[in-house]
Amino acid sequence: MNGLTKRFGSVVANNAVDLTLHRGEVLALLGENGAGKTTLMNMLFGHYMPDEGTVDVADDAGALHPLMLGHPQAALAAGIGMVHQHFTLAENLNALDNIVLGSEPLRMLKRDRVGARAKIARIMEHTGLQAQLDVPVGKMSVGERQRVEILKALYRDVRILVLDEPTAVLTPQEADTLFDSIVAMTREGLSVIFISHKLREVLAFSHRIAVLRHGEKVGEIATDEADERVIARMMVGADTPETPRSELPPGAPVLQLKNLSVAGRSKRDSLEDVTLTVHQHEILGIAGVSGNGQSALAGVISGLNQPTGGTLTVDETAIANPTPRKMIHAGVGRIPEDRHHDGIVGAMSVAENMVIERLDEPGVQANGLLKRDAIRANADRLAADYDVRGPGVTARARLLSGGNIQKLILARVFEQNPKLILANQPTRGLDMGAAAEVARRLLEARTRGAGIVLISEDLDEVLSLADRIMVIHDGALIEANSRDREHIGLMMAGELT
Amino acid sequence: MIRIEPRQSSSRLMTLGIPVLSAFVALALAALPLAFAGANVTTAYQEMFKGVFGSTFAFTEMLTRATPLIFTGLAAALAFRAKLWNIGAEGQLYLGAMAAVAIGAGAIDAPSFVLIPLIVLFGCAAGAVGMAVPTVLKSRFGADEVVTTLLLNFVILIFLQMMLEGPLKDPMGLGWPQSPPILDQGMLPPLMDRMRVHSGLIIALVCAGVAQFMLARSVWGFKLRAVGENAAAAKHAGIRVNRSLMSVAIVSGALAGMAGVSEVAGLKGYLTADLSPGFGYTGIVVAMLAGLSPVGVVMSAVFIASVFVGADSMSRAMGVSSYLADLVVSMSLLCVLIGGFFARYRIALVKTPKGEQA
């Protein structure tokens, strides 16, 4: 890829990026959110048309040919396959149909399923990627879906495979298995580019690392010569500050769940007989693979879900039928998982979003009318204190970047000095700077005396922040007695209790 | 290759300019069927203009026509802001009108300053009930309010016909299905001598002003906007969504009911089953043209009333069908919708480089 540039309006998403991928190589593409990784890959795959630059792809003989850009078909024909972060499988079809879908001509009357099956079996044998071909994708675990996605790409005889954050939804063990397969495939001559946030897996499995920052390639390094500090410095352009944490004895309990159950529509949003206690000065980390009941747990603590059994006690007061309102009044600060969907009203102003949880208070309204000056002053102060950057506090909240939206929510939550904080995936999708800010604020609240429930799929985050760790699997919570990542990983997979 | 890209931002000029531009485009497009009907287009538009601005009478007639449209437009605009799709303003209008004649046509004999507020109160209450019922069905049972409010229009219309043949029938009406007239002291006073424009217009303008103010400045309006723009986030933030929806349903229904009160107690004096030529439905167009802004509703109601009144007068002068008015109104709505698309997206021409092969 030579000098690829892509602009969206006045924003330069990629600026003159050069990238070389060798046969049989695993190249890790790193960068903060918004650094332009996905844009770059989308240009390679033909989803976006670059404003400048060219891509050359080698054929089987090794001769380079220019690739026609802006056409996914051309990319496919040149042997480039992409597995997106969000799966693109048809849930009602089985794995075999999904794999074959799109690569067989529509006008063919009889479908050659026997041949297809044999070819897939061959690929599975070679790579160690296993999937049940006759099971509908909708019934599969995320790990298996991911394997189907990759098989789908391999079925089309790709020589270059692009994986966009492939391990975001996998347990550590599943991720390791996936990378073992990838290493096996590269021995057959496949080249892989994978986008990731997780430095650990990048260091463990790639041959070479390229780092993007603000749309430009700022560094390239052989993995043998890299360590986490070097890469982190390349990504943010500076050393990330270590978050200081002090030893604090836990205080009185602020949240108690006793034998709490939630009957959701499916297993993934149900809880079974959950008991936990969070004390003052304590961060309770909830580790687990996505879809194991985290949303039900967060739903109950934020007041969105009604428990079907058991008791919920906040700060010594039992709360019978939790609603968001009751929880807010009880002193619970909530950082929702999906900050765009549940955290802000994007069409309303930053200032309005900062007071949306306390519309009843005299500081915000008098006699049912909004105190606009007070709301404005509050927003100016919070935006300065929490470093919320954007087009201004009167602008629509959706114009803020993801990190700044999270800072807005942090400002709203922490300003109320909550006794209990629910932080559900608080750093998901954030760049390192914003993520470090979230961690710092959580630790600060812990020092002040708040109890914190930290739900995260990022085990490293749980390990670095939590005083105590519980693992959620199939709607049940188990205390982790060890901080060993291997041990917790097995618990996340439900293999240890 | 042509690509459709979202715009980075929509300018203020665009949000204001597009409805105005759409109105002109619609008028221009209406020249085609006019010419096709054999009329001289310039003369036709002159007649149309004269029919609205040519005399005091013409102008007040337009305002008289705009009055119910402001009420139904506000009813739709407020409900739509909360994403509560009230398609039932037509039915709520008739509920309001029925309540007005039930109270005002002799049931209570009181001086104006008592009777008029009573008529307004009951008319609004009847309209509010008409919207509250489908809203309860929505929040309790998840019934789609588009369907329930729309179908209730027909239920209410049939109920009206039953009432006009029964309890509300005028014994002095020579057998016509119409209600007895509202008492003189129950009528909304006219604004000018010998003109039909009445004080319902003043009430409508006040309602628009109050609605605009409440939407922007009150906690009620804040909650309504939050629920409409992102109900999940509103719920998460502790706003009681169903309560908010119910309050806007009551206000929306009451405004639609007020349209009925204003027509029957301001203009006609008695109630028939053809009181409204679809004011409830036209109110939706008014609200959409106004971009759901209450002050905008006043302007778009005036525009649509002008088109209708102007087209009536043009059809009398030129002998072309007054259905042309419906054509202009519907085309301006289409133009606004298309214009709204261009405000959010732009068409970009993407050059495909030649000479490159895969």
Short mmCIF file of C-alpha atoms in Angstrom, two decimals, chain A residues 69-467:
data_model
loop_
_atom_site.label_atom_id
_atom_site.label_comp_id
_atom_site.label_asym_id
_atom_site.label_seq_id
_atom_site.Cartn_x
_atom_site.Cartn_y
_atom_site.Cartn_z
CA LEU A 69 -9.61 0.38 -5.56
CA GLY A 70 -13.12 1.01 -4.36
CA HIS A 71 -14.39 -2.36 -5.55
CA PRO A 72 -14.82 -5.16 -3.00
CA GLN A 73 -15.17 -7.64 -5.86
CA ALA A 74 -11.71 -6.70 -7.13
CA ALA A 75 -10.28 -7.16 -3.65
CA LEU A 76 -11.94 -10.55 -3.37
CA ALA A 77 -10.66 -11.57 -6.75
CA ALA A 78 -7.16 -10.54 -5.72
CA GLY A 79 -7.42 -12.84 -2.72
CA ILE A 80 -8.13 -10.36 0.05
CA GLY A 81 -10.62 -11.41 2.73
CA MET A 82 -11.83 -9.44 5.67
CA VAL A 83 -13.45 -10.51 8.92
CA HIS A 84 -15.24 -7.57 10.44
CA GLN A 85 -15.47 -6.74 14.09
CA HIS A 86 -19.21 -7.15 13.91
CA PHE A 87 -20.16 -10.45 12.38
CA THR A 88 -21.84 -10.49 9.01
CA LEU A 89 -23.45 -13.90 9.17
CA ALA A 90 -27.06 -14.82 8.47
CA GLU A 91 -28.26 -16.24 11.78
CA ASN A 92 -31.02 -18.39 10.35
CA LEU A 93 -28.71 -20.23 7.96
CA ASN A 94 -26.37 -22.98 9.02
CA ALA A 95 -22.61 -22.64 8.94
CA LEU A 96 -22.21 -24.39 5.60
CA ASP A 97 -24.70 -22.09 3.85
CA ASN A 98 -23.08 -19.06 5.41
CA ILE A 99 -19.64 -20.09 4.24
CA VAL A 100 -20.79 -20.79 0.70
CA LEU A 101 -23.09 -17.77 0.51
CA GLY A 102 -21.81 -15.23 -1.96
CA SER A 103 -19.18 -17.40 -3.56
CA GLU A 104 -21.54 -19.55 -5.63
CA PRO A 105 -23.20 -18.05 -8.68
CA LEU A 106 -26.87 -17.27 -8.23
CA ARG A 107 -27.97 -18.71 -11.54
CA MET A 108 -26.60 -22.15 -10.76
CA LEU A 109 -29.53 -24.52 -10.49
CA LYS A 110 -28.03 -27.34 -8.53
CA ARG A 111 -25.73 -26.55 -5.70
CA ASP A 112 -22.59 -28.48 -5.23
CA ARG A 113 -22.87 -29.02 -1.48
CA VAL A 114 -20.82 -32.19 -1.43
CA GLY A 115 -17.85 -30.48 -3.04
CA ALA A 116 -18.21 -27.46 -0.77
CA ARG A 117 -18.38 -29.64 2.32
CA ALA A 118 -15.26 -31.52 1.29
CA LYS A 119 -13.38 -28.32 0.66
CA ILE A 120 -14.37 -26.87 4.04
CA ALA A 121 -13.43 -30.11 5.77
CA ARG A 122 -10.01 -29.84 4.15
CA ILE A 123 -9.61 -26.26 5.38
CA MET A 124 -10.71 -27.21 8.88
CA GLU A 125 -8.21 -30.03 8.97
CA HIS A 126 -5.36 -27.82 7.77
CA THR A 127 -6.01 -24.94 10.14
CA GLY A 128 -7.53 -26.60 13.17
CA LEU A 129 -10.51 -24.22 12.97
CA GLN A 130 -13.51 -26.35 13.83
CA ALA A 131 -17.17 -25.49 13.35
CA GLN A 132 -20.36 -27.55 13.18
CA LEU A 133 -21.48 -27.08 9.61
CA ASP A 134 -25.13 -28.08 10.03
CA VAL A 135 -25.97 -25.94 13.03
CA PRO A 136 -27.70 -22.58 12.44
CA VAL A 137 -25.32 -19.75 13.20
CA GLY A 138 -27.87 -18.20 15.54
CA LYS A 139 -27.37 -21.11 17.95
CA MET A 140 -23.58 -20.83 18.00
CA SER A 141 -21.34 -19.25 20.58
CA VAL A 142 -19.47 -16.11 19.56
CA GLY A 143 -16.22 -18.04 19.37
CA GLU A 144 -17.71 -20.51 16.92
CA ARG A 145 -19.28 -17.73 14.85
CA GLN A 146 -15.89 -16.13 14.59
CA ARG A 147 -14.45 -19.38 13.27
CA VAL A 148 -17.26 -19.57 10.71
CA GLU A 149 -16.39 -16.03 9.58
CA ILE A 150 -12.77 -16.97 9.11
CA LEU A 151 -13.66 -20.22 7.34
CA LYS A 152 -15.88 -18.19 5.05
CA ALA A 153 -12.93 -16.02 4.10
CA LEU A 154 -10.61 -19.01 3.67
CA TYR A 155 -13.17 -20.82 1.54
CA ARG A 156 -12.72 -18.07 -1.02
CA ASP A 157 -9.03 -18.94 -1.30
CA VAL A 158 -7.80 -15.73 0.25
CA ARG A 159 -4.11 -15.08 0.42
CA ILE A 160 -4.46 -12.01 2.62
CA LEU A 161 -6.75 -12.14 5.61
CA VAL A 162 -7.72 -9.01 7.54
CA LEU A 163 -9.10 -9.49 11.05
CA ASP A 164 -10.64 -6.49 12.77
CA GLU A 165 -10.39 -6.95 16.55
CA PRO A 166 -10.91 -10.69 16.36
CA THR A 167 -10.60 -11.41 20.07
CA ALA A 168 -12.91 -8.75 21.47
CA VAL A 169 -15.56 -11.34 22.23
CA LEU A 170 -13.42 -14.38 23.08
CA THR A 171 -12.14 -15.86 26.34
CA PRO A 172 -8.34 -15.81 26.72
CA GLN A 173 -8.26 -19.53 25.89
CA GLU A 174 -10.43 -19.13 22.79
CA ALA A 175 -8.22 -16.27 21.68
CA ASP A 176 -5.09 -18.37 22.10
CA THR A 177 -6.63 -21.21 20.08
CA LEU A 178 -7.57 -18.75 17.35
CA PHE A 179 -4.04 -17.42 17.13
CA ASP A 180 -2.61 -20.93 17.08
CA SER A 181 -4.76 -21.57 14.02
CA ILE A 182 -3.62 -18.32 12.45
CA VAL A 183 0.00 -19.27 12.94
CA ALA A 184 -0.75 -22.64 11.34
CA MET A 185 -2.35 -20.90 8.36
CA THR A 186 0.59 -18.60 7.80
CA ARG A 187 2.81 -21.63 7.40
CA GLU A 188 0.72 -22.42 4.32
CA GLY A 189 1.55 -19.03 2.87
CA LEU A 190 -1.39 -16.99 4.13
CA SER A 191 -0.65 -13.43 5.17
CA VAL A 192 -2.62 -11.89 8.00
CA ILE A 193 -3.22 -8.34 9.14
CA PHE A 194 -4.96 -8.09 12.46
CA ILE A 195 -6.22 -5.04 14.25
CA SER A 196 -6.15 -5.18 18.00
CA HIS A 197 -6.12 -3.17 21.17
CA LYS A 198 -4.65 -5.89 23.30
CA LEU A 199 -0.90 -5.47 23.51
CA ARG A 200 -0.46 -8.89 25.04
CA GLU A 201 -1.75 -10.82 22.05
CA VAL A 202 -0.01 -8.52 19.61
CA LEU A 203 3.30 -9.25 21.29
CA ALA A 204 2.60 -12.96 21.50
CA PHE A 205 1.44 -13.69 17.98
CA SER A 206 2.56 -11.13 15.42
CA HIS A 207 5.75 -10.98 13.42
CA ARG A 208 5.69 -7.26 12.88
CA ILE A 209 3.80 -4.34 14.38
CA ALA A 210 2.69 -1.17 12.61
CA VAL A 211 1.34 1.68 14.68
CA LEU A 212 -1.04 4.36 13.41
CA ARG A 213 -1.65 7.65 15.15
CA HIS A 214 -3.96 10.40 13.89
CA GLY A 215 -4.16 8.66 10.53
CA GLU A 216 -0.42 8.44 9.96
CA LYS A 217 1.90 5.54 10.35
CA VAL A 218 4.16 6.57 13.21
CA GLY A 219 6.18 3.45 13.60
CA GLU A 220 6.89 -0.06 12.49
CA ILE A 221 8.81 -2.55 14.54
CA ALA A 222 9.64 -6.23 14.51
CA THR A 223 7.78 -7.90 17.33
CA ASP A 224 10.97 -9.46 18.69
CA GLU A 225 12.33 -6.01 19.41
CA ALA A 226 9.17 -4.61 20.98
CA ASP A 227 7.76 -4.56 24.47
CA GLU A 228 4.60 -3.05 25.90
CA ARG A 229 6.19 0.23 26.92
CA VAL A 230 7.71 0.85 23.52
CA ILE A 231 4.43 0.17 21.73
CA ALA A 232 2.37 2.22 24.16
CA ARG A 233 4.70 5.16 23.66
CA MET A 234 4.38 4.83 19.90
CA MET A 235 0.57 4.72 20.13
CA VAL A 236 -0.01 7.77 22.29
CA GLY A 237 3.20 9.64 21.54
CA ALA A 238 4.12 9.72 25.22
CA ASP A 239 4.43 7.46 28.23
CA THR A 240 1.09 6.60 29.78
CA PRO A 241 0.98 7.54 33.43
CA GLU A 242 0.65 4.60 35.78
CA THR A 243 -2.46 5.00 37.87
CA PRO A 244 -1.37 5.19 41.50
CA ARG A 245 -3.42 3.04 43.83
CA SER A 246 -3.25 3.01 47.58
CA GLU A 247 -4.13 0.20 49.93
CA LEU A 248 -7.41 1.03 51.62
CA PRO A 249 -9.29 -1.12 54.11
CA PRO A 250 -12.85 -1.76 52.89
CA GLY A 251 -15.52 0.10 54.87
CA ALA A 252 -19.21 -0.52 55.41
CA PRO A 253 -21.14 -2.40 52.70
CA VAL A 254 -22.77 -0.12 50.11
CA LEU A 255 -24.36 -2.76 47.90
CA GLN A 256 -25.65 -6.16 48.84
CA LEU A 257 -27.33 -8.58 46.51
CA LYS A 258 -28.75 -11.69 48.18
CA ASN A 259 -29.87 -14.67 46.11
CA LEU A 260 -30.88 -12.29 43.38
CA SER A 261 -32.37 -13.70 40.19
CA VAL A 262 -33.49 -12.08 36.96
CA ALA A 263 -35.55 -13.99 34.43
CA GLY A 264 -34.59 -12.61 31.07
CA ARG A 265 -35.83 -13.58 27.67
CA SER A 266 -32.75 -15.71 27.12
CA LYS A 267 -29.90 -17.11 29.14
CA ARG A 268 -27.72 -14.15 28.19
CA ASP A 269 -29.89 -11.66 30.02
CA SER A 270 -30.73 -13.73 33.07
CA LEU A 271 -29.19 -13.99 36.51
CA GLU A 272 -29.40 -16.97 38.81
CA ASP A 273 -29.15 -16.74 42.55
CA VAL A 274 -26.48 -14.07 42.65
CA THR A 275 -25.04 -12.96 45.97
CA LEU A 276 -22.46 -10.23 46.28
CA THR A 277 -21.37 -7.43 48.58
CA VAL A 278 -19.47 -4.28 47.68
CA HIS A 279 -17.92 -2.19 50.45
CA GLN A 280 -16.76 1.39 50.64
CA HIS A 281 -13.24 1.89 49.30
CA GLU A 282 -13.58 -1.24 47.21
CA ILE A 283 -13.65 -2.01 43.50
CA LEU A 284 -15.35 -5.29 42.73
CA GLY A 285 -14.34 -6.47 39.27
CA ILE A 286 -16.77 -8.67 37.35
CA ALA A 287 -14.91 -10.58 34.66
CA GLY A 288 -16.60 -12.68 32.04
CA VAL A 289 -17.14 -13.30 28.37
CA SER A 290 -19.79 -11.08 26.86
CA GLY A 291 -23.34 -12.39 27.02
CA ASN A 292 -23.10 -14.29 30.29
CA GLY A 293 -25.52 -12.16 32.28
CA GLN A 294 -23.52 -8.96 32.60
CA SER A 295 -26.32 -6.90 31.12
CA ALA A 296 -28.86 -8.38 33.56
CA LEU A 297 -26.58 -7.60 36.50
CA ALA A 298 -25.98 -4.06 35.26
CA GLY A 299 -29.70 -3.73 34.53
CA VAL A 300 -30.65 -4.52 38.11
CA ILE A 301 -28.08 -2.16 39.61
CA SER A 302 -29.08 0.66 37.25
CA GLY A 303 -32.76 0.04 37.94
CA LEU A 304 -33.70 -1.01 34.42
CA ASN A 305 -34.33 -4.70 35.21
CA GLN A 306 -36.70 -6.04 37.82
CA PRO A 307 -35.35 -8.90 39.91
CA THR A 308 -37.60 -11.95 40.03
CA GLY A 309 -36.23 -13.11 43.36
CA GLY A 310 -33.85 -12.12 46.13
CA THR A 311 -33.05 -8.77 47.67
CA LEU A 312 -31.14 -5.68 46.65
CA THR A 313 -29.78 -3.39 49.37
CA VAL A 314 -28.05 -0.09 48.72
CA ASP A 315 -26.34 1.51 51.70
CA GLU A 316 -28.39 -0.45 54.28
CA THR A 317 -31.72 0.39 52.58
CA ALA A 318 -33.56 -2.42 50.83
CA ILE A 319 -34.91 -1.38 47.42
CA ALA A 320 -37.98 -3.37 46.53
CA ASN A 321 -38.76 -2.62 42.91
CA PRO A 322 -35.72 -0.84 41.52
CA THR A 323 -36.24 1.88 38.92
CA PRO A 324 -33.55 4.16 37.49
CA ARG A 325 -35.08 6.98 39.53
CA LYS A 326 -34.94 5.09 42.83
CA MET A 327 -31.37 4.04 42.21
CA ILE A 328 -30.27 7.59 41.39
CA HIS A 329 -31.94 8.87 44.55
CA ALA A 330 -30.29 6.10 46.57
CA GLY A 331 -26.91 7.46 45.50
CA VAL A 332 -26.00 5.06 42.72
CA GLY A 333 -23.97 6.46 39.82
CA ARG A 334 -24.32 4.48 36.61
CA ILE A 335 -21.91 4.37 33.68
CA PRO A 336 -23.80 2.43 31.02
CA GLU A 337 -22.24 -0.11 28.69
CA ASP A 338 -23.60 1.44 25.50
CA ARG A 339 -22.88 5.09 26.07
CA HIS A 340 -24.46 6.27 22.82
CA HIS A 341 -27.64 4.30 23.31
CA ASP A 342 -28.23 4.59 27.06
CA GLY A 343 -25.86 7.29 28.20
CA ILE A 344 -26.74 10.37 26.25
CA VAL A 345 -29.54 11.91 24.23
CA GLY A 346 -27.44 12.73 21.20
CA ALA A 347 -29.81 15.33 19.77
CA MET A 348 -29.80 17.35 22.98
CA SER A 349 -27.03 19.64 24.13
CA VAL A 350 -24.02 18.67 26.19
CA ALA A 351 -25.28 20.96 28.96
CA GLU A 352 -28.72 19.32 28.97
CA ASN A 353 -27.18 15.86 29.07
CA MET A 354 -25.17 16.87 32.11
CA VAL A 355 -28.30 17.57 34.18
CA ILE A 356 -30.63 14.93 32.74
CA GLU A 357 -30.47 12.79 35.89
CA ARG A 358 -31.37 15.59 38.29
CA LEU A 359 -34.24 17.46 36.68
CA ASP A 360 -36.11 17.54 39.99
CA GLU A 361 -33.43 19.46 41.83
CA PRO A 362 -33.83 23.16 42.69
CA GLY A 363 -30.40 23.87 41.19
CA VAL A 364 -31.73 22.89 37.77
CA GLN A 365 -35.33 24.05 37.81
CA ALA A 366 -37.78 26.28 39.61
CA ASN A 367 -41.54 25.75 39.35
CA GLY A 368 -41.12 23.41 36.42
CA LEU A 369 -39.06 25.84 34.37
CA LEU A 370 -35.44 25.14 33.57
CA LYS A 371 -32.81 27.44 35.06
CA ARG A 372 -30.93 27.89 31.83
CA ASP A 373 -28.14 30.04 33.22
CA ALA A 374 -27.48 27.61 36.05
CA ILE A 375 -27.49 24.66 33.63
CA ARG A 376 -25.07 26.50 31.37
CA ALA A 377 -22.76 27.45 34.25
CA ASN A 378 -22.82 23.88 35.56
CA ALA A 379 -21.89 22.60 32.10
CA ASP A 380 -19.04 25.08 31.66
CA ARG A 381 -17.61 24.08 35.02
CA LEU A 382 -17.94 20.32 34.43
CA ALA A 383 -16.54 20.55 30.91
CA ALA A 384 -13.47 22.27 32.32
CA ASP A 385 -13.09 19.94 35.33
CA TYR A 386 -13.52 16.76 33.34
CA ASP A 387 -11.82 18.00 30.18
CA VAL A 388 -14.83 17.40 27.93
CA ARG A 389 -13.66 18.66 24.56
CA GLY A 390 -15.87 19.38 21.60
CA PRO A 391 -17.72 22.14 19.82
CA GLY A 392 -19.03 23.58 23.10
CA VAL A 393 -21.57 22.81 25.78
CA THR A 394 -24.51 24.10 23.76
CA ALA A 395 -23.70 21.79 20.85
CA ARG A 396 -25.48 18.49 20.41
CA ALA A 397 -23.92 15.74 22.48
CA ARG A 398 -23.65 13.42 19.49
CA LEU A 399 -21.02 15.69 17.96
CA LEU A 400 -18.61 14.66 20.72
CA SER A 401 -16.14 11.82 20.18
CA GLY A 402 -16.65 8.57 22.08
CA GLY A 403 -14.03 9.49 24.66
CA ASN A 404 -15.59 12.87 25.29
CA ILE A 405 -19.05 11.37 25.57
CA GLN A 406 -17.66 9.09 28.25
CA LYS A 407 -16.12 12.09 30.01
CA LEU A 408 -19.52 13.80 29.91
CA ILE A 409 -21.05 10.75 31.59
CA LEU A 410 -18.21 10.62 34.12
CA ALA A 411 -18.81 14.28 34.94
CA ARG A 412 -22.52 13.66 35.42
CA VAL A 413 -21.93 10.61 37.63
CA PHE A 414 -18.96 11.68 39.74
CA GLU A 415 -20.28 15.18 40.40
CA GLN A 416 -23.04 13.66 42.55
CA ASN A 417 -20.51 11.94 44.85
CA PRO A 418 -22.26 8.59 44.46
CA LYS A 419 -22.00 6.01 47.22
CA LEU A 420 -21.99 3.24 44.69
CA ILE A 421 -20.78 3.35 41.10
CA LEU A 422 -21.69 0.87 38.43
CA ALA A 423 -19.14 1.01 35.64
CA ASN A 424 -20.17 -1.31 32.82
CA GLN A 425 -17.43 -1.69 30.18
CA PRO A 426 -16.27 1.84 31.02
CA THR A 427 -13.27 1.87 28.69
CA ARG A 428 -14.63 -0.12 25.76
CA GLY A 429 -13.74 1.60 22.54
CA LEU A 430 -11.83 4.38 24.26
CA ASP A 431 -8.29 5.40 23.38
CA MET A 432 -5.55 4.96 25.95
CA GLY A 433 -5.70 8.54 27.16
CA ALA A 434 -9.44 8.49 27.81
CA ALA A 435 -9.24 4.99 29.30
CA ALA A 436 -6.52 6.13 31.71
CA GLU A 437 -8.76 9.05 32.72
CA VAL A 438 -11.64 6.67 33.46
CA ALA A 439 -9.37 4.49 35.59
CA ARG A 440 -8.05 7.53 37.44
CA ARG A 441 -11.57 8.79 38.22
CA LEU A 442 -12.68 5.37 39.42
CA LEU A 443 -9.70 5.09 41.75
CA GLU A 444 -10.33 8.61 42.99
CA ALA A 445 -13.94 7.71 43.83
CA ARG A 446 -12.65 4.61 45.60
CA THR A 447 -10.35 6.75 47.74
CA ARG A 448 -13.24 9.07 48.54
CA GLY A 449 -15.21 6.13 49.90
CA ALA A 450 -17.40 4.93 47.07
CA GLY A 451 -17.97 1.27 46.34
CA ILE A 452 -17.56 0.35 42.69
CA VAL A 453 -18.84 -2.50 40.57
CA LEU A 454 -16.63 -2.75 37.50
CA ILE A 455 -18.02 -5.01 34.80
CA SER A 456 -15.51 -5.60 32.05
CA GLU A 457 -14.70 -8.09 29.34
CA ASP A 458 -11.13 -6.86 29.38
CA LEU A 459 -9.47 -9.10 31.93
CA ASP A 460 -6.36 -6.91 32.04
CA GLU A 461 -8.52 -3.97 33.10
CA VAL A 462 -10.19 -5.99 35.85
CA LEU A 463 -6.83 -7.28 37.06
CA SER A 464 -5.31 -3.82 37.24
CA LEU A 465 -8.23 -2.02 38.91
CA ALA A 466 -10.19 -4.45 41.05
CA ASP A 467 -9.65 -5.15 44.74
#
